[in-house]
PDB file of C-alpha atoms in Angstrom:
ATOM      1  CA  UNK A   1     -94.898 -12.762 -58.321  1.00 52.00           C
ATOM      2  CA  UNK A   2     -93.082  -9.811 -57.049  1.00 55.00           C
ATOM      3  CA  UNK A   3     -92.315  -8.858 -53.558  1.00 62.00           C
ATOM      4  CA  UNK A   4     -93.857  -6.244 -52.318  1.00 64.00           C
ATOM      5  CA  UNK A   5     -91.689  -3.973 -49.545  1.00 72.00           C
ATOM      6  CA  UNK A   6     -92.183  -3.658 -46.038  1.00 75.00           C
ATOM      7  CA  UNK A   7     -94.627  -0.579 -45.348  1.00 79.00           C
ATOM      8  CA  UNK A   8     -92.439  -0.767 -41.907  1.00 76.00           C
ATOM      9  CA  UNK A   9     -89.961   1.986 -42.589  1.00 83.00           C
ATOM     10  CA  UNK A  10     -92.873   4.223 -44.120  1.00 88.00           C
ATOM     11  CA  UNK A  11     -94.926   3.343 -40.623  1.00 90.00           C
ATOM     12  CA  UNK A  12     -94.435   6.782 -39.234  1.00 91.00           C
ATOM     13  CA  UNK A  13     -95.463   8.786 -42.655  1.00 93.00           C
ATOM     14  CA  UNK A  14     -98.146   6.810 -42.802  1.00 94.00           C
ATOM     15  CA  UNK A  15     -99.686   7.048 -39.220  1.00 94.00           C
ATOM     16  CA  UNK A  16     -99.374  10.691 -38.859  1.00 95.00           C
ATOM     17  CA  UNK A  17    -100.786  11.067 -42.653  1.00 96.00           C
ATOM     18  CA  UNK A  18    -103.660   8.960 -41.464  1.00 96.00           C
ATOM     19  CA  UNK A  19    -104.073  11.397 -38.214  1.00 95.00           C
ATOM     20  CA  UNK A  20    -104.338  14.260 -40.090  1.00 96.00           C
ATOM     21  CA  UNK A  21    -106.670  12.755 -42.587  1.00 96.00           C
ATOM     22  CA  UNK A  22    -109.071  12.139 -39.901  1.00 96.00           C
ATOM     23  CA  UNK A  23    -108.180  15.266 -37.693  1.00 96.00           C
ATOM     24  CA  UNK A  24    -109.103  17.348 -41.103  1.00 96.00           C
ATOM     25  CA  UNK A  25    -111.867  15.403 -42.434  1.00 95.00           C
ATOM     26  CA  UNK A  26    -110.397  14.187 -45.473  1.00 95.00           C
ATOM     27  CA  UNK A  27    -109.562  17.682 -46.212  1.00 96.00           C
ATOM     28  CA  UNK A  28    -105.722  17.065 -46.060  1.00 96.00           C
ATOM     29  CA  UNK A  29    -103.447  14.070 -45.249  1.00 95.00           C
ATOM     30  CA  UNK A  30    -104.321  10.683 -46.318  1.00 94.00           C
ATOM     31  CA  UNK A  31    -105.943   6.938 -45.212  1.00 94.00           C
ATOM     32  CA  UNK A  32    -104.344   4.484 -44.272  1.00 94.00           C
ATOM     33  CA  UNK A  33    -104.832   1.339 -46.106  1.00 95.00           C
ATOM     34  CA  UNK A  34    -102.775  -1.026 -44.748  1.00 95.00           C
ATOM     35  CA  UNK A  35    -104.741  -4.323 -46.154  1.00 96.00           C
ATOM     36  CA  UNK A  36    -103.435  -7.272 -46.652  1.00 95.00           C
ATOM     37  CA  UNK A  37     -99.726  -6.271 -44.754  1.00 94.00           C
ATOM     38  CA  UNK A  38     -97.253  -7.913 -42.922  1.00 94.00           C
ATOM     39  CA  UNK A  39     -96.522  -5.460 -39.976  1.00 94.00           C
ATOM     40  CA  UNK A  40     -95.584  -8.291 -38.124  1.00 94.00           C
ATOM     41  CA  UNK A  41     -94.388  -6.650 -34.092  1.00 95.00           C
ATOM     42  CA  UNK A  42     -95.867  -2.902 -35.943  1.00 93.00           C
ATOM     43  CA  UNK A  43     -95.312  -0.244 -33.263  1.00 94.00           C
ATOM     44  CA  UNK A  44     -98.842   1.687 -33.310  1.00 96.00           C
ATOM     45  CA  UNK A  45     -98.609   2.842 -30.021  1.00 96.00           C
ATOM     46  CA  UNK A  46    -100.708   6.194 -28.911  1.00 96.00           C
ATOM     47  CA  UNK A  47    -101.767   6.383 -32.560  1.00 95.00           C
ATOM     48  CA  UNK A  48    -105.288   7.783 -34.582  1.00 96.00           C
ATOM     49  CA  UNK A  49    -106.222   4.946 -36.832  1.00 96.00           C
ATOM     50  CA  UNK A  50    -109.993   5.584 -37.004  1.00 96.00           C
ATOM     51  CA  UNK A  51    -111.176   3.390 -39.638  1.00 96.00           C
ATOM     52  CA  UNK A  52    -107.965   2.703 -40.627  1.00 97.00           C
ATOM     53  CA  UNK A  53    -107.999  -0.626 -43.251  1.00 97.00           C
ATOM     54  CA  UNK A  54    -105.927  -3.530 -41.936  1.00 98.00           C
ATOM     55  CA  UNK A  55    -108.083  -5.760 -43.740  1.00 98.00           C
ATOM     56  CA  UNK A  56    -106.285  -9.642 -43.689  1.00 98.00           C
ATOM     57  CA  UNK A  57    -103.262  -7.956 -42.467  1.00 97.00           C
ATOM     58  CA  UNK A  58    -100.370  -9.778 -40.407  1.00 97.00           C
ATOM     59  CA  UNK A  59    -100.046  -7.784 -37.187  1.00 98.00           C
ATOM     60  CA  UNK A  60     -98.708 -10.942 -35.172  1.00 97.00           C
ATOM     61  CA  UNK A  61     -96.823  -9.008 -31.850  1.00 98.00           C
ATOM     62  CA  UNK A  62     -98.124  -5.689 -32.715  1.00 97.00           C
ATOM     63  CA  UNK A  63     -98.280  -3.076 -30.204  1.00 97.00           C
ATOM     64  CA  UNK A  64    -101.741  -0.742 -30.322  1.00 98.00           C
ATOM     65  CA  UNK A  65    -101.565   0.438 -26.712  1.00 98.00           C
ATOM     66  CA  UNK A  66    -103.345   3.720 -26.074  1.00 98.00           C
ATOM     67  CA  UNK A  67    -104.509   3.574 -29.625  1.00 98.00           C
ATOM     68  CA  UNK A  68    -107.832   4.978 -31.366  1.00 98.00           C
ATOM     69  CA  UNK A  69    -108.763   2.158 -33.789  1.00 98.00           C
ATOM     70  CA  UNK A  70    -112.993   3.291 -33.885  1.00 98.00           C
ATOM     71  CA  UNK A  71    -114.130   1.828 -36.942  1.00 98.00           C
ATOM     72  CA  UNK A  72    -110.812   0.269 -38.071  1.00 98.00           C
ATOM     73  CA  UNK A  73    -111.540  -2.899 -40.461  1.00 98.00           C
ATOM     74  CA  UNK A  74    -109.336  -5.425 -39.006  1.00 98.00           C
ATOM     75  CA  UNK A  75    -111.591  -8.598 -41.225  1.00 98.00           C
ATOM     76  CA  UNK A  76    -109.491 -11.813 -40.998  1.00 98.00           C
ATOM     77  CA  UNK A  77    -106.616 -10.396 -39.661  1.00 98.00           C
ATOM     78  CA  UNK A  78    -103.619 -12.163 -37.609  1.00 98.00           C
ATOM     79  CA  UNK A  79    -103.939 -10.454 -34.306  1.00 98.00           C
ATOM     80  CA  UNK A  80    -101.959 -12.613 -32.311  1.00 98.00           C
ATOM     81  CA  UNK A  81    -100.169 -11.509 -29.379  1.00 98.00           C
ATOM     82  CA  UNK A  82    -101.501  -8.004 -29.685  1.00 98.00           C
ATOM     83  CA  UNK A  83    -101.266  -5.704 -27.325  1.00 98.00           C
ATOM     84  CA  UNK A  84    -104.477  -3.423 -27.199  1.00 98.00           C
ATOM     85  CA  UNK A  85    -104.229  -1.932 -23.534  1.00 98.00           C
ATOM     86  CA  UNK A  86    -106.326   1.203 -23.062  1.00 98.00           C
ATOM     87  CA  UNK A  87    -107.341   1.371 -26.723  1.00 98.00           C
ATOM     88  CA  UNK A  88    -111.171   2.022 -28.299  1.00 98.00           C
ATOM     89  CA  UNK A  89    -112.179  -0.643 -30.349  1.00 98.00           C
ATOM     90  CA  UNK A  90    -115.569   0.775 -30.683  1.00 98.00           C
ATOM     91  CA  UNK A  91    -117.382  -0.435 -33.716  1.00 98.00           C
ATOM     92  CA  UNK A  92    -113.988  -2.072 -35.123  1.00 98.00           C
ATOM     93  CA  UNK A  93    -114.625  -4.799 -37.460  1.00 98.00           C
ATOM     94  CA  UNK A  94    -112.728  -7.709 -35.412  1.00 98.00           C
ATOM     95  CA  UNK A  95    -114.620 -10.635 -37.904  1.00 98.00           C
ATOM     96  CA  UNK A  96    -112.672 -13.929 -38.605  1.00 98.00           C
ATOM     97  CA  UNK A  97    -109.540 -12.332 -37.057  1.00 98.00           C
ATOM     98  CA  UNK A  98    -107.359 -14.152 -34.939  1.00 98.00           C
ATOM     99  CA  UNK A  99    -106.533 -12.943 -31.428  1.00 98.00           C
ATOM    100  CA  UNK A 100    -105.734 -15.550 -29.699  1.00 98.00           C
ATOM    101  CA  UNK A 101    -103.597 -14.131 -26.524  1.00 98.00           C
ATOM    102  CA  UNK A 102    -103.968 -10.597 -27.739  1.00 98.00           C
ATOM    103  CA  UNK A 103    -104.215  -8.323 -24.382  1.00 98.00           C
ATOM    104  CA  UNK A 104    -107.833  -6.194 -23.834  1.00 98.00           C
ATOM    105  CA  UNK A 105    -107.187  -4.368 -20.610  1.00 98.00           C
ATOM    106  CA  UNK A 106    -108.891  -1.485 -20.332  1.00 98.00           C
ATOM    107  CA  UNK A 107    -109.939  -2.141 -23.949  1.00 98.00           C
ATOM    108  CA  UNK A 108    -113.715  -0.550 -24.761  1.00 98.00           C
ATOM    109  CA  UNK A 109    -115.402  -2.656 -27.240  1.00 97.00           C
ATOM    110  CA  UNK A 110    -119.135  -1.397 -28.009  1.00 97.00           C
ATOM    111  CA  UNK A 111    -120.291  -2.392 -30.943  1.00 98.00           C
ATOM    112  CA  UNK A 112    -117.543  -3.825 -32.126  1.00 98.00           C
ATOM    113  CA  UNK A 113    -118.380  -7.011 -34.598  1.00 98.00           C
ATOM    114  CA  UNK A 114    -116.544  -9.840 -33.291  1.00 98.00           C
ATOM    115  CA  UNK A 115    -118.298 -13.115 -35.824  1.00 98.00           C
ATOM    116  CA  UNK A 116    -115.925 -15.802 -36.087  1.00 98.00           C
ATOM    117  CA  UNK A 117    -113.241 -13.909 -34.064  1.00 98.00           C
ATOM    118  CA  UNK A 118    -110.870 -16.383 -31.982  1.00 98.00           C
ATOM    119  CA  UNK A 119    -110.633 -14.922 -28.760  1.00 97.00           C
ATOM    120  CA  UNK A 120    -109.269 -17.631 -27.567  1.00 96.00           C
ATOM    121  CA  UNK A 121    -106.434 -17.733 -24.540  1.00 96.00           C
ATOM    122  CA  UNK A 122    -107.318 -13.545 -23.743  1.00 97.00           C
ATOM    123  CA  UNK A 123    -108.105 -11.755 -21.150  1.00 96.00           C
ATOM    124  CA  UNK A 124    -111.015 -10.122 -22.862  1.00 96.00           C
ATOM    125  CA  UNK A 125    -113.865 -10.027 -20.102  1.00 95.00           C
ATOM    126  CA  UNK A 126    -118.066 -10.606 -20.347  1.00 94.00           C
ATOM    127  CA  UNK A 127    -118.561  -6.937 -19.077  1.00 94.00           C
ATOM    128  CA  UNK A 128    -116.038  -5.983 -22.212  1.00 95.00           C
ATOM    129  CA  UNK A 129    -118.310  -7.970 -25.103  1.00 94.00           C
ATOM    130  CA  UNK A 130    -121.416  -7.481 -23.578  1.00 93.00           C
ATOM    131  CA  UNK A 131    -122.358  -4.544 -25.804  1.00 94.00           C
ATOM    132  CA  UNK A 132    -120.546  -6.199 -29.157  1.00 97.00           C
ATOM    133  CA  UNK A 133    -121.540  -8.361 -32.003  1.00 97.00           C
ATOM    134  CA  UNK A 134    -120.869 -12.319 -31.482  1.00 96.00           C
ATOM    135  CA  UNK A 135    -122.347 -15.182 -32.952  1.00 96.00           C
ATOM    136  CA  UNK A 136    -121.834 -19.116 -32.578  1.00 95.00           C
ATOM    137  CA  UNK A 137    -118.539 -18.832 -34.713  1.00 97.00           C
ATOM    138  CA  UNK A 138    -116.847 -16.796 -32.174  1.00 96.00           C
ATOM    139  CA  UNK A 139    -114.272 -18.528 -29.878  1.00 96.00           C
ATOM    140  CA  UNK A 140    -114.316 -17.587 -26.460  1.00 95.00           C
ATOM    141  CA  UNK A 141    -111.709 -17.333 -23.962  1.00 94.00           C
ATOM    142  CA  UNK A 142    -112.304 -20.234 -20.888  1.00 88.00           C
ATOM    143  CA  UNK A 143    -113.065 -17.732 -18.126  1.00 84.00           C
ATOM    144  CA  UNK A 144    -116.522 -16.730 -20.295  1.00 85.00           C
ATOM    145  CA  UNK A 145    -118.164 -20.207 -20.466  1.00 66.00           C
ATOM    146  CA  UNK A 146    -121.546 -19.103 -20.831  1.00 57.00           C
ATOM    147  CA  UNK A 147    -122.011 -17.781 -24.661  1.00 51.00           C
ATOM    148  CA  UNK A 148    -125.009 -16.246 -23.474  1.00 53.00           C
ATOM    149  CA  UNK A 149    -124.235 -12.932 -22.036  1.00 48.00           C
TER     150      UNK A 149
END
């Protein structure tokens, strides 16, 4: 089986080609599928990753602050450790992935599907999922006891 290479070094490329891609419509630039990954401690700070594919991705450590991840497929991804502060999650596909102490301040999550995430050991708050998808396979932090919001 061969190795792939860390996308790391092409990070930068590959976030502003993705910006543009969405700034332009698809017109110019180009998605960013970063499926199946390890961008283990990734620096995605301030970035535009609208519907971006980190599908089963390792993005243990990861830094997404101020981000714009609307849409983004993060499906069984590691999200451990993440920091998300003051990013929109808005409709992100968040299904099977594992956040377990990820960071959600300030973090908008409508509509966001969140089946089967582990949200175990966040901050993430009952205001914060109220308006998202969960179902009896998601894992909820300790400070939201009631699964019935």
């Amino acid at each position: 089986k061969m190795t792939r290479q860390s996308l790391i070094p092409l990070l930068g490329t590959i976030l502003s080609d993705h910006r543009e891609w969405f700034e332009t419509k698809g017109n110019s630039g180009m998605f960013a599928d970063l499926s199946e990954e390890n961008l283990e401690e990734g620096n995605f700070e301030d970035t535009v990753l609208v519907e971006a594919n980190f599908q089963g991705s390792n993005l243990h450590k990861s830094n997404f602050r101020n981000s714009d991840l609307r849409g983004a497929n993060f499906h069984d991804a590691r999200l451990t450790q993440v920091q998300f502060q003051n990013s929109n999650l808005e409709e992100t596909d968040l299904m099977w992935a594992d956040l377990k102490g990820a960071n959600f301040d300030n973090v908008r999550l409508a509509g966001a599907y969140l089946q089967g995430a582990d949200l175990r050991e966040t901050n993430i708050t009952k205001d914060q999922i109220q308006f998202s998808y969960i179902d009896e396979d998601t894992l909820l932090p300790n400070n939201i006891l009631n699964k019935k919001i």
